[in-house]
Amino acid sequence: MADSIYQKGQIIDSRYVVQEMLGAGSFSYVYKVLDTLTSTVVALKVFKDTSDVLDHLRNEFAMLAKLHHPHIARVYDIDQLPDKSYFLKLEYIEGSTLNQLVANNQISLSKAHQIASDLLAAVAYMHGERVMHRDITPKNVIVNGRGAMIVDFN
């Protein structure tokens, strides 16, 4: 099955209006979408392959659903599109990636301290829940007014 790449303005599953693609990885595309039923902006992580993804997706959903921490993006739902691809509905986090902030030299010493503190608190919480992220990189950390947020659990 060919990958379905959605463009800005397209509607996914008669409900989600694509605002932009946030990223693409080897297994999925992530979109910022407007959920027209709830009038909220969320992230949809749409998986490319439908063959062996369901067990992985169930595991990822079960793991993320139990995490409730102010510096970890929440997961809301798991579903399947008419083309048989699966997706996770996730909290959309507005802000800049740590990659962007470093590249633009926008991190002061005090901000770096706060980011490290937020991330350490989130990682300690995850480990207490027996969860490992396995891909905490600057592109998977978003910084905004709430602090540093861990996103994109692979």
GROMACS .gro file of C-alpha atoms in nm:
model
  154
    1MET     CA    1   0.000   0.000   0.000
    2ALA     CA    2   0.137   0.342  -0.094
    3ASP     CA    3   0.186   0.601   0.177
    4SER     CA    4  -0.094   0.855   0.199
    5ILE     CA    5   0.052   1.201   0.252
    6TYR     CA    6  -0.207   1.459   0.347
    7GLN     CA    7  -0.181   1.822   0.243
    8LYS     CA    8  -0.292   2.138   0.421
    9GLY     CA    9  -0.669   2.174   0.406
   10GLN     CA   10  -0.737   1.806   0.339
   11ILE     CA   11  -0.983   1.630   0.567
   12ILE     CA   12  -0.883   1.304   0.731
   13ASP     CA   13  -1.159   1.061   0.829
   14SER     CA   14  -1.436   1.320   0.773
   15ARG     CA   15  -1.325   1.490   1.093
   16TYR     CA   16  -0.967   1.619   1.102
   17VAL     CA   17  -0.865   1.921   0.890
   18VAL     CA   18  -0.491   1.916   0.820
   19GLN     CA   19  -0.319   2.238   0.919
   20GLU     CA   20   0.037   2.120   0.853
   21MET     CA   21   0.266   1.820   0.853
   22LEU     CA   22   0.478   1.830   1.167
   23GLY     CA   23   0.715   1.551   1.075
   24ALA     CA   24   0.777   1.231   0.888
   25GLY     CA   25   0.968   0.930   1.008
   26SER     CA   26   1.031   0.583   0.880
   27PHE     CA   27   0.707   0.450   1.033
   28SER     CA   28   0.466   0.743   1.042
   29TYR     CA   29   0.365   1.095   0.950
   30VAL     CA   30   0.260   1.344   1.217
   31TYR     CA   31   0.008   1.616   1.137
   32LYS     CA   32  -0.126   1.917   1.321
   33VAL     CA   33  -0.501   1.896   1.264
   34LEU     CA   34  -0.821   2.065   1.372
   35ASP     CA   35  -1.067   1.815   1.519
   36THR     CA   36  -1.396   1.951   1.384
   37LEU     CA   37  -1.607   1.758   1.637
   38THR     CA   38  -1.434   1.905   1.942
   39SER     CA   39  -1.298   2.227   1.785
   40THR     CA   40  -0.954   2.148   1.925
   41VAL     CA   41  -0.613   2.125   1.765
   42VAL     CA   42  -0.446   1.787   1.808
   43ALA     CA   43  -0.163   1.589   1.654
   44LEU     CA   44  -0.236   1.280   1.446
   45LYS     CA   45   0.041   1.024   1.411
   46VAL     CA   46  -0.059   0.825   1.103
   47PHE     CA   47   0.130   0.501   1.054
   48LYS     CA   48   0.256   0.420   0.705
   49ASP     CA   49   0.242   0.041   0.717
   50THR     CA   50  -0.077  -0.144   0.804
   51SER     CA   51   0.057  -0.500   0.803
   52ASP     CA   52   0.233  -0.546   1.138
   53VAL     CA   53   0.163  -0.216   1.308
   54LEU     CA   54  -0.146  -0.299   1.518
   55ASP     CA   55   0.033  -0.482   1.801
   56HIS     CA   56   0.300  -0.210   1.815
   57LEU     CA   57   0.033   0.059   1.814
   58ARG     CA   58  -0.168  -0.108   2.091
   59ASN     CA   59   0.148  -0.132   2.302
   60GLU     CA   60   0.240   0.231   2.238
   61PHE     CA   61  -0.112   0.346   2.321
   62ALA     CA   62  -0.130   0.140   2.642
   63MET     CA   63   0.207   0.275   2.752
   64LEU     CA   64   0.125   0.640   2.675
   65ALA     CA   65  -0.231   0.628   2.811
   66LYS     CA   66  -0.104   0.560   3.163
   67LEU     CA   67   0.137   0.856   3.162
   68HIS     CA   68   0.008   1.177   3.321
   69HIS     CA   69   0.286   1.427   3.367
   70PRO     CA   70   0.302   1.801   3.289
   71HIS     CA   71   0.611   1.755   3.069
   72ILE     CA   72   0.490   1.458   2.861
   73ALA     CA   73   0.249   1.493   2.569
   74ARG     CA   74  -0.075   1.303   2.629
   75VAL     CA   75  -0.231   1.042   2.405
   76TYR     CA   76  -0.608   1.054   2.352
   77ASP     CA   77  -0.713   0.776   2.118
   78ILE     CA   78  -0.620   0.509   1.867
   79ASP     CA   79  -0.825   0.454   1.552
   80GLN     CA   80  -0.820   0.326   1.195
   81LEU     CA   81  -0.879   0.523   0.875
   82PRO     CA   82  -1.091   0.397   0.584
   83ASP     CA   83  -0.769   0.310   0.392
   84LYS     CA   84  -0.688   0.071   0.682
   85SER     CA   85  -0.398   0.278   0.817
   86TYR     CA   86  -0.391   0.335   1.191
   87PHE     CA   87  -0.334   0.654   1.385
   88LEU     CA   88  -0.279   0.788   1.733
   89LYS     CA   89  -0.454   1.107   1.838
   90LEU     CA   90  -0.215   1.303   2.059
   91GLU     CA   91  -0.194   1.630   2.244
   92TYR     CA   92  -0.061   1.900   2.013
   93ILE     CA   93   0.219   2.094   2.179
   94GLU     CA   94   0.274   2.446   2.046
   95GLY     CA   95   0.629   2.572   2.068
   96SER     CA   96   0.979   2.528   1.930
   97THR     CA   97   1.181   2.211   1.924
   98LEU     CA   98   1.498   2.207   2.125
   99ASN     CA   99   1.673   2.161   1.787
  100GLN     CA  100   1.536   2.494   1.666
  101LEU     CA  101   1.627   2.678   1.985
  102VAL     CA  102   1.985   2.549   1.980
  103ALA     CA  103   2.027   2.623   1.608
  104ASN     CA  104   1.906   2.980   1.662
  105ASN     CA  105   2.116   3.028   1.976
  106GLN     CA  106   1.802   3.102   2.182
  107ILE     CA  107   1.887   2.922   2.505
  108SER     CA  108   2.022   3.110   2.802
  109LEU     CA  109   2.191   2.934   3.090
  110SER     CA  110   1.880   2.970   3.308
  111LYS     CA  111   1.657   2.838   3.028
  112ALA     CA  112   1.893   2.541   2.978
  113HIS     CA  113   1.870   2.469   3.350
  114GLN     CA  114   1.489   2.477   3.340
  115ILE     CA  115   1.475   2.253   3.030
  116ALA     CA  116   1.709   2.000   3.195
  117SER     CA  117   1.502   2.008   3.514
  118ASP     CA  118   1.175   1.951   3.323
  119LEU     CA  119   1.323   1.664   3.123
  120LEU     CA  120   1.477   1.496   3.426
  121ALA     CA  121   1.145   1.517   3.612
  122ALA     CA  122   0.963   1.363   3.314
  123VAL     CA  123   1.221   1.085   3.270
  124ALA     CA  124   1.217   1.006   3.644
  125TYR     CA  125   0.837   0.984   3.628
  126MET     CA  126   0.847   0.757   3.321
  127HIS     CA  127   1.101   0.526   3.481
  128GLY     CA  128   0.883   0.511   3.792
  129GLU     CA  129   0.603   0.394   3.561
  130ARG     CA  130   0.846   0.141   3.403
  131VAL     CA  131   0.844   0.324   3.068
  132MET     CA  132   1.148   0.416   2.861
  133HIS     CA  133   1.126   0.671   2.579
  134ARG     CA  134   1.428   0.537   2.383
  135ASP     CA  135   1.449   0.843   2.156
  136ILE     CA  136   1.481   1.161   2.362
  137THR     CA  137   1.655   1.387   2.115
  138PRO     CA  138   1.636   1.765   2.061
  139LYS     CA  139   1.378   1.711   1.785
  140ASN     CA  140   1.151   1.525   2.033
  141VAL     CA  141   1.152   1.801   2.294
  142ILE     CA  142   0.925   2.101   2.248
  143VAL     CA  143   0.975   2.410   2.462
  144ASN     CA  144   0.694   2.655   2.532
  145GLY     CA  145   0.542   2.851   2.820
  146ARG     CA  146   0.473   2.525   3.006
  147GLY     CA  147   0.840   2.429   2.990
  148ALA     CA  148   1.004   2.140   2.805
  149MET     CA  149   0.767   1.873   2.676
  150ILE     CA  150   0.867   1.523   2.564
  151VAL     CA  151   0.687   1.411   2.246
  152ASP     CA  152   0.704   1.134   1.987
  153PHE     CA  153   0.742   0.806   2.168
  154ASN     CA  154   0.862   0.558   1.909
   0.00000   0.00000   0.00000
